[in-house]
Amino acid sequence: MSTDRGVGLLDGRVALITGGAAGIGLGIATAMAREGAAVVLAVRRTENGGPAAEALRSGGHRALCIRCDVTSRDDLEAAVAATVGDFGRLDCFVHNAVGGNVAPGPIEGMDDGWLGLLATTVRASFDAAQVSHPHLADAGGSFILMASAAGMEGSANLPAYAMVKASQRALAKSLSREWGPYGIRVNCIAPVARTPAMDRAYRANPNLEEQLVGRTPLQRIGDPTDDIGPVAVFLASDLARFVTGQTIVADGGGFLGL
Amino acid sequence: MGTRTLVCGAGGLTYELVDRLRERGHLVEGVATASLVVRADAGTAVDAAADALGALDLVVHVLGSPGHPTPLVDLSTDEWVAACEEPMVGALHLLQACRPHLGPGSRVVHVVPTSAMGGAPGFAATATAAEGIRALNKSAARQWGADGITATVVAAAPELLIGPAANSAGGALTGPALGRTGGAEDLAGIIDTLASPDAAFTTGSTIVADGGTWMAP
């Protein structure tokens, strides 16, 4: 299915993707690169992101890996500055990174471990928005946050994850209204895809794959590059020039609550 | 015996809500929002309130907000933390502290502005917290339902919870169908209804009580 070249939907554009070393972030970066974008993988561990960027470059794409811990505002600021320094502009910021490993469990059992999740999602989105805003305004760009169906339908076993993912949607909606006059569009993607994180979840719950596929009309789990990436391409491209404040659920139809 | 109610919030609306609930026969104890930031403090405050009441039939958490709009790009980190992250952390700590005092028939009600669903220019931090809290409420509904505990959200007009500077939900073209954005008595009415046995089969839901502005879905 995959091709190394798209039709140039993002020719001349520059995108920064946090957490782009693997999984959905890398899928989004790859899909954007294939459509002509220069992509920056802003990653916590360059030993993973470096080879990923190198692979994109060897495929003829423009790609860069920058070390960036999204819980550090300075890192985010530096990543944006390096992006603009190297590629001259920033058209799309995708905040995809999520950290803070929170085990499934009851609300009453949650300890401060979930604050890592809060930091990598809620706080990092705030910092990312502030540091990227001037450049996105210059470019008439696109800001993309990652949401989850868990945040909409309510999660029985991942209350912290549901909480922070839900919050991203209200942030995107609020920013879409604040940033519309700047020509910046702000949207969310709520994906389900086969990622290293999903593989870990499968190992923890052997029935999970069957449950997920069973409720999915398209009867499979998404591919980060071929199923989720194109949604981000769409949101970053002129095809979505009149789309802002929205959540696109890319999960094969599993969640139909919107 | 009256409904044993714990109310947590800040500001004049919360005090008015307490008065209105007492008029409806609730026995009310209050917990200050500020005491929720540290988990241990929340436990101490809630335990004291629950001990005074004997048990908790109803927990009401009213989300507070800065009254003045600030574009997100102009917010300081401290302002963001105070308006967004601390209320989310506080909502969690409140639920954790309340859980041992809840039993079959107990209710949890979170009161948030409809900007949780519609977004709020100038109040992004509050909207972000509100939607996070709405999801936390749904998790509580799913986890505690087997024990007969319900959790619901009342979404009120932003003007009521945030102040006159707050835009109506979602930039609605028209004002409230009922011609007003409501007050503490309106909130007390819907909360009292949710606390009644007739609402025992409603959980994880958001009831919009804003006079008919936000009508989605």
mmCIF file of C-alpha atoms in Angstrom, chain A residues 4-256:
data_model
loop_
_atom_site.group_PDB
_atom_site.id
_atom_site.type_symbol
_atom_site.label_atom_id
_atom_site.label_comp_id
_atom_site.label_asym_id
_atom_site.label_seq_id
_atom_site.Cartn_x
_atom_site.Cartn_y
_atom_site.Cartn_z
ATOM 1 C CA ASP A 4 7.371 6.691 -1.007
ATOM 2 C CA ARG A 5 5.855 9.592 -2.902
ATOM 3 C CA GLY A 6 2.482 11.201 -2.570
ATOM 4 C CA VAL A 7 1.064 13.951 -4.722
ATOM 5 C CA GLY A 8 2.829 16.844 -3.022
ATOM 6 C CA LEU A 9 0.025 17.983 -0.725
ATOM 7 C CA LEU A 10 2.618 19.406 1.660
ATOM 8 C CA ASP A 11 5.280 20.549 -0.781
ATOM 9 C CA GLY A 12 7.296 23.353 0.754
ATOM 10 C CA ARG A 13 5.748 22.878 4.190
ATOM 11 C CA VAL A 14 7.591 22.208 7.417
ATOM 12 C CA ALA A 15 6.174 20.078 10.216
ATOM 13 C CA LEU A 16 7.432 19.357 13.718
ATOM 14 C CA ILE A 17 6.179 16.176 15.357
ATOM 15 C CA THR A 18 6.841 15.490 19.028
ATOM 16 C CA GLY A 19 7.369 11.845 19.862
ATOM 17 C CA GLY A 20 8.156 11.124 16.242
ATOM 18 C CA ALA A 21 10.650 8.333 16.857
ATOM 19 C CA ALA A 22 8.123 5.513 16.672
ATOM 20 C CA GLY A 23 4.465 4.630 16.516
ATOM 21 C CA ILE A 24 1.877 7.162 15.469
ATOM 22 C CA GLY A 25 4.305 10.094 15.586
ATOM 23 C CA LEU A 26 6.643 8.417 13.132
ATOM 24 C CA GLY A 27 3.670 7.359 11.019
ATOM 25 C CA ILE A 28 2.517 10.963 10.809
ATOM 26 C CA ALA A 29 6.051 12.196 10.031
ATOM 27 C CA THR A 30 6.469 9.575 7.332
ATOM 28 C CA ALA A 31 3.128 10.334 5.697
ATOM 29 C CA MET A 32 3.865 14.058 5.784
ATOM 30 C CA ALA A 33 7.341 13.565 4.348
ATOM 31 C CA ARG A 34 5.918 11.503 1.494
ATOM 32 C CA GLU A 35 3.633 14.436 0.693
ATOM 33 C CA GLY A 36 6.605 16.744 0.431
ATOM 34 C CA ALA A 37 6.931 18.209 3.913
ATOM 35 C CA ALA A 38 10.226 18.663 5.669
ATOM 36 C CA VAL A 39 9.726 16.943 9.001
ATOM 37 C CA VAL A 40 11.366 17.376 12.357
ATOM 38 C CA LEU A 41 11.192 14.485 14.781
ATOM 39 C CA ALA A 42 11.322 16.083 18.222
ATOM 40 C CA VAL A 43 12.100 13.136 20.438
ATOM 41 C CA ARG A 44 13.239 12.395 23.944
ATOM 42 C CA ARG A 45 15.660 9.684 22.871
ATOM 43 C CA THR A 46 17.674 10.526 19.796
ATOM 44 C CA GLU A 47 19.028 6.969 19.668
ATOM 45 C CA ASN A 48 15.575 6.051 18.341
ATOM 46 C CA GLY A 49 14.679 9.245 16.514
ATOM 47 C CA GLY A 50 18.064 9.622 14.814
ATOM 48 C CA PRO A 51 17.822 6.396 12.820
ATOM 49 C CA ALA A 52 14.170 7.146 12.008
ATOM 50 C CA ALA A 53 15.133 10.518 10.545
ATOM 51 C CA GLU A 54 18.054 8.925 8.732
ATOM 52 C CA ALA A 55 15.711 6.365 7.184
ATOM 53 C CA LEU A 56 13.458 9.158 5.941
ATOM 54 C CA ARG A 57 16.426 11.021 4.496
ATOM 55 C CA SER A 58 17.670 7.914 2.727
ATOM 56 C CA GLY A 59 14.218 7.696 1.183
ATOM 57 C CA GLY A 60 14.826 11.100 -0.333
ATOM 58 C CA HIS A 61 12.877 13.102 2.213
ATOM 59 C CA ARG A 62 13.884 16.110 4.242
ATOM 60 C CA ALA A 63 14.002 15.052 7.890
ATOM 61 C CA LEU A 64 15.733 16.077 11.048
ATOM 62 C CA CYS A 65 15.844 14.624 14.543
ATOM 63 C CA ILE A 66 16.044 16.964 17.518
ATOM 64 C CA ARG A 67 16.300 15.942 21.136
ATOM 65 C CA CYS A 68 13.290 17.326 22.942
ATOM 66 C CA ASP A 69 11.770 16.403 26.275
ATOM 67 C CA VAL A 70 8.288 17.902 25.972
ATOM 68 C CA THR A 71 8.123 18.453 29.717
ATOM 69 C CA SER A 72 10.822 21.078 29.222
ATOM 70 C CA ARG A 73 9.602 24.363 27.821
ATOM 71 C CA ASP A 74 13.190 25.216 26.938
ATOM 72 C CA ASP A 75 13.458 22.031 24.882
ATOM 73 C CA LEU A 76 10.247 22.829 23.034
ATOM 74 C CA GLU A 77 11.408 26.351 22.380
ATOM 75 C CA ALA A 78 14.761 25.084 21.125
ATOM 76 C CA ALA A 79 13.117 22.490 18.890
ATOM 77 C CA VAL A 80 10.932 25.129 17.273
ATOM 78 C CA ALA A 81 13.906 27.463 16.879
ATOM 79 C CA ALA A 82 15.997 24.701 15.307
ATOM 80 C CA THR A 83 13.150 23.819 12.955
ATOM 81 C CA VAL A 84 12.786 27.385 11.778
ATOM 82 C CA GLY A 85 16.577 27.741 11.679
ATOM 83 C CA ASP A 86 17.063 24.702 9.469
ATOM 84 C CA PHE A 87 13.970 24.770 7.309
ATOM 85 C CA GLY A 88 13.029 28.448 7.444
ATOM 86 C CA ARG A 89 9.477 28.130 8.716
ATOM 87 C CA LEU A 90 6.997 26.102 10.723
ATOM 88 C CA ASP A 91 3.662 25.220 9.107
ATOM 89 C CA CYS A 92 2.478 22.437 11.339
ATOM 90 C CA PHE A 93 3.094 21.472 14.943
ATOM 91 C CA VAL A 94 1.885 18.030 15.947
ATOM 92 C CA HIS A 95 2.020 17.344 19.663
ATOM 93 C CA ASN A 96 1.939 13.586 19.754
ATOM 94 C CA ALA A 97 4.394 12.677 22.505
ATOM 95 C CA VAL A 98 2.903 11.206 25.632
ATOM 96 C CA GLY A 99 4.801 9.930 28.619
ATOM 97 C CA GLY A 100 4.283 8.972 32.213
ATOM 98 C CA ASN A 101 3.489 5.302 32.316
ATOM 99 C CA VAL A 102 0.250 4.977 34.268
ATOM 100 C CA ALA A 103 -0.935 1.476 34.981
ATOM 101 C CA PRO A 104 -4.632 0.715 34.453
ATOM 102 C CA GLY A 105 -6.571 0.803 37.675
ATOM 103 C CA PRO A 106 -9.108 2.461 39.894
ATOM 104 C CA ILE A 107 -9.293 6.211 40.480
ATOM 105 C CA GLU A 108 -8.720 5.745 44.187
ATOM 106 C CA GLY A 109 -5.449 3.925 43.490
ATOM 107 C CA MET A 110 -3.907 6.676 41.374
ATOM 108 C CA ASP A 111 -0.754 8.139 42.858
ATOM 109 C CA ASP A 112 1.303 11.087 41.639
ATOM 110 C CA GLY A 113 2.679 8.958 38.800
ATOM 111 C CA TRP A 114 -0.068 10.384 36.617
ATOM 112 C CA LEU A 115 1.475 13.851 36.912
ATOM 113 C CA GLY A 116 3.987 12.719 34.277
ATOM 114 C CA LEU A 117 1.071 12.115 31.953
ATOM 115 C CA LEU A 118 -0.350 15.527 32.800
ATOM 116 C CA ALA A 119 3.021 17.137 32.097
ATOM 117 C CA THR A 120 3.567 15.492 28.719
ATOM 118 C CA THR A 121 0.054 16.216 27.488
ATOM 119 C CA VAL A 122 -1.686 19.145 29.154
ATOM 120 C CA ARG A 123 1.336 21.240 30.125
ATOM 121 C CA ALA A 124 3.305 20.356 27.006
ATOM 122 C CA SER A 125 0.353 21.360 24.825
ATOM 123 C CA PHE A 126 0.239 24.708 26.585
ATOM 124 C CA ASP A 127 3.993 25.241 26.148
ATOM 125 C CA ALA A 128 3.936 23.971 22.557
ATOM 126 C CA ALA A 129 1.106 26.337 21.714
ATOM 127 C CA GLN A 130 2.906 29.314 23.176
ATOM 128 C CA VAL A 131 6.274 28.656 21.551
ATOM 129 C CA SER A 132 4.914 27.713 18.134
ATOM 130 C CA HIS A 133 2.246 30.393 17.836
ATOM 131 C CA PRO A 134 4.333 33.178 16.244
ATOM 132 C CA HIS A 135 5.655 30.843 13.542
ATOM 133 C CA LEU A 136 2.304 29.216 12.881
ATOM 134 C CA ALA A 137 0.807 32.694 12.565
ATOM 135 C CA ASP A 138 3.507 33.654 10.034
ATOM 136 C CA ALA A 139 2.759 30.528 8.018
ATOM 137 C CA GLY A 140 -1.013 30.414 8.429
ATOM 138 C CA GLY A 141 -0.336 27.016 9.871
ATOM 139 C CA SER A 142 -1.919 24.080 11.606
ATOM 140 C CA PHE A 143 -1.666 22.921 15.217
ATOM 141 C CA ILE A 144 -2.621 19.318 15.882
ATOM 142 C CA LEU A 145 -3.182 17.619 19.229
ATOM 143 C CA MET A 146 -3.756 13.944 19.842
ATOM 144 C CA ALA A 147 -6.989 12.983 21.556
ATOM 145 C CA SER A 148 -8.525 9.593 22.240
ATOM 146 C CA ALA A 149 -11.923 7.981 22.153
ATOM 147 C CA ALA A 150 -11.183 7.053 25.774
ATOM 148 C CA GLY A 151 -11.534 10.712 26.646
ATOM 149 C CA MET A 152 -14.965 10.876 25.059
ATOM 150 C CA GLU A 153 -16.611 7.605 26.040
ATOM 151 C CA GLY A 154 -15.070 7.457 29.489
ATOM 152 C CA SER A 155 -12.525 4.833 30.425
ATOM 153 C CA ALA A 156 -13.185 2.135 32.991
ATOM 154 C CA ASN A 157 -9.513 1.354 33.506
ATOM 155 C CA LEU A 158 -7.487 4.362 32.344
ATOM 156 C CA PRO A 159 -8.976 7.346 34.177
ATOM 157 C CA ALA A 160 -5.848 9.514 33.971
ATOM 158 C CA TYR A 161 -5.348 8.858 30.282
ATOM 159 C CA ALA A 162 -8.998 9.581 29.536
ATOM 160 C CA MET A 163 -8.802 12.781 31.543
ATOM 161 C CA VAL A 164 -5.767 14.268 29.806
ATOM 162 C CA LYS A 165 -6.885 13.170 26.348
ATOM 163 C CA ALA A 166 -10.339 14.679 26.832
ATOM 164 C CA SER A 167 -8.772 17.924 27.935
ATOM 165 C CA GLN A 168 -6.872 18.215 24.658
ATOM 166 C CA ARG A 169 -10.126 18.562 22.747
ATOM 167 C CA ALA A 170 -11.328 21.520 24.782
ATOM 168 C CA LEU A 171 -7.922 23.136 24.404
ATOM 169 C CA ALA A 172 -8.074 22.648 20.638
ATOM 170 C CA LYS A 173 -11.581 24.071 20.468
ATOM 171 C CA SER A 174 -10.624 27.083 22.567
ATOM 172 C CA LEU A 175 -7.475 27.691 20.533
ATOM 173 C CA SER A 176 -9.364 27.313 17.273
ATOM 174 C CA ARG A 177 -11.450 30.270 18.356
ATOM 175 C CA GLU A 178 -8.488 32.300 19.613
ATOM 176 C CA TRP A 179 -6.253 31.552 16.627
ATOM 177 C CA GLY A 180 -8.753 31.614 13.793
ATOM 178 C CA PRO A 181 -8.103 35.306 13.213
ATOM 179 C CA TYR A 182 -4.385 34.489 12.774
ATOM 180 C CA GLY A 183 -5.238 31.962 10.083
ATOM 181 C CA ILE A 184 -4.090 29.094 12.302
ATOM 182 C CA ARG A 185 -6.255 25.993 12.404
ATOM 183 C CA VAL A 186 -6.295 23.775 15.498
ATOM 184 C CA ASN A 187 -7.601 20.215 15.412
ATOM 185 C CA CYS A 188 -7.347 16.856 17.149
ATOM 186 C CA ILE A 189 -6.879 13.338 15.895
ATOM 187 C CA ALA A 190 -8.213 10.448 17.971
ATOM 188 C CA PRO A 191 -6.386 7.425 16.556
ATOM 189 C CA VAL A 192 -6.260 3.723 17.154
ATOM 190 C CA ALA A 193 -3.196 2.120 15.586
ATOM 191 C CA ARG A 194 -0.736 -0.677 16.016
ATOM 192 C CA THR A 195 2.164 0.919 17.848
ATOM 193 C CA PRO A 196 4.802 -0.190 20.343
ATOM 194 C CA ALA A 197 2.484 1.171 23.062
ATOM 195 C CA MET A 198 -0.388 -0.906 21.687
ATOM 196 C CA ASP A 199 1.851 -3.977 21.615
ATOM 197 C CA ARG A 200 2.585 -3.456 25.308
ATOM 198 C CA ALA A 201 -1.139 -3.120 25.980
ATOM 199 C CA TYR A 202 -1.759 -6.375 24.079
ATOM 200 C CA ARG A 203 0.808 -8.147 26.220
ATOM 201 C CA ALA A 204 -0.872 -6.845 29.368
ATOM 202 C CA ASN A 205 -4.327 -7.875 28.160
ATOM 203 C CA PRO A 206 -4.299 -10.778 25.699
ATOM 204 C CA ASN A 207 -7.990 -10.273 24.894
ATOM 205 C CA LEU A 208 -7.556 -6.621 23.994
ATOM 206 C CA GLU A 209 -6.875 -7.074 20.289
ATOM 207 C CA GLU A 210 -9.925 -9.257 19.826
ATOM 208 C CA GLN A 211 -12.044 -6.770 21.798
ATOM 209 C CA LEU A 212 -10.797 -3.801 19.802
ATOM 210 C CA VAL A 213 -11.154 -5.451 16.416
ATOM 211 C CA GLY A 214 -14.522 -6.844 17.433
ATOM 212 C CA ARG A 215 -15.985 -3.403 17.917
ATOM 213 C CA THR A 216 -14.399 -1.937 14.811
ATOM 214 C CA PRO A 217 -16.547 -1.887 11.647
ATOM 215 C CA LEU A 218 -13.439 -2.035 9.451
ATOM 216 C CA GLN A 219 -12.320 -5.075 11.481
ATOM 217 C CA ARG A 220 -8.693 -4.199 11.937
ATOM 218 C CA ILE A 221 -6.375 -1.942 13.923
ATOM 219 C CA GLY A 222 -4.946 1.040 12.068
ATOM 220 C CA ASP A 223 -1.490 1.394 10.642
ATOM 221 C CA PRO A 224 0.365 4.477 11.922
ATOM 222 C CA THR A 225 1.706 5.487 8.516
ATOM 223 C CA ASP A 226 -1.039 4.441 6.122
ATOM 224 C CA ASP A 227 -4.144 4.946 8.274
ATOM 225 C CA ILE A 228 -3.319 7.722 10.755
ATOM 226 C CA GLY A 229 -0.632 9.618 8.835
ATOM 227 C CA PRO A 230 -2.964 10.673 5.986
ATOM 228 C CA VAL A 231 -5.397 12.212 8.479
ATOM 229 C CA ALA A 232 -2.607 14.429 9.780
ATOM 230 C CA VAL A 233 -1.593 15.194 6.179
ATOM 231 C CA PHE A 234 -5.157 16.269 5.478
ATOM 232 C CA LEU A 235 -5.302 18.503 8.561
ATOM 233 C CA ALA A 236 -1.936 20.060 7.722
ATOM 234 C CA SER A 237 -2.796 20.611 4.064
ATOM 235 C CA ASP A 238 -4.929 23.113 2.215
ATOM 236 C CA LEU A 239 -7.530 20.394 1.804
ATOM 237 C CA ALA A 240 -8.519 21.173 5.407
ATOM 238 C CA ARG A 241 -8.291 24.947 5.030
ATOM 239 C CA PHE A 242 -11.819 25.404 6.405
ATOM 240 C CA VAL A 243 -11.573 22.785 9.151
ATOM 241 C CA THR A 244 -10.723 23.900 12.682
ATOM 242 C CA GLY A 245 -11.656 23.016 16.237
ATOM 243 C CA GLN A 246 -12.525 19.467 15.194
ATOM 244 C CA THR A 247 -11.611 15.981 16.321
ATOM 245 C CA ILE A 248 -11.172 13.402 13.587
ATOM 246 C CA VAL A 249 -11.575 9.918 14.977
ATOM 247 C CA ALA A 250 -9.348 7.594 12.926
ATOM 248 C CA ASP A 251 -10.121 4.216 14.427
ATOM 249 C CA GLY A 252 -11.897 2.178 11.794
ATOM 250 C CA GLY A 253 -15.258 3.264 13.141
ATOM 251 C CA GLY A 254 -14.859 1.855 16.632
ATOM 252 C CA PHE A 255 -16.085 4.980 18.376
ATOM 253 C CA LEU A 256 -19.199 6.560 16.906
#
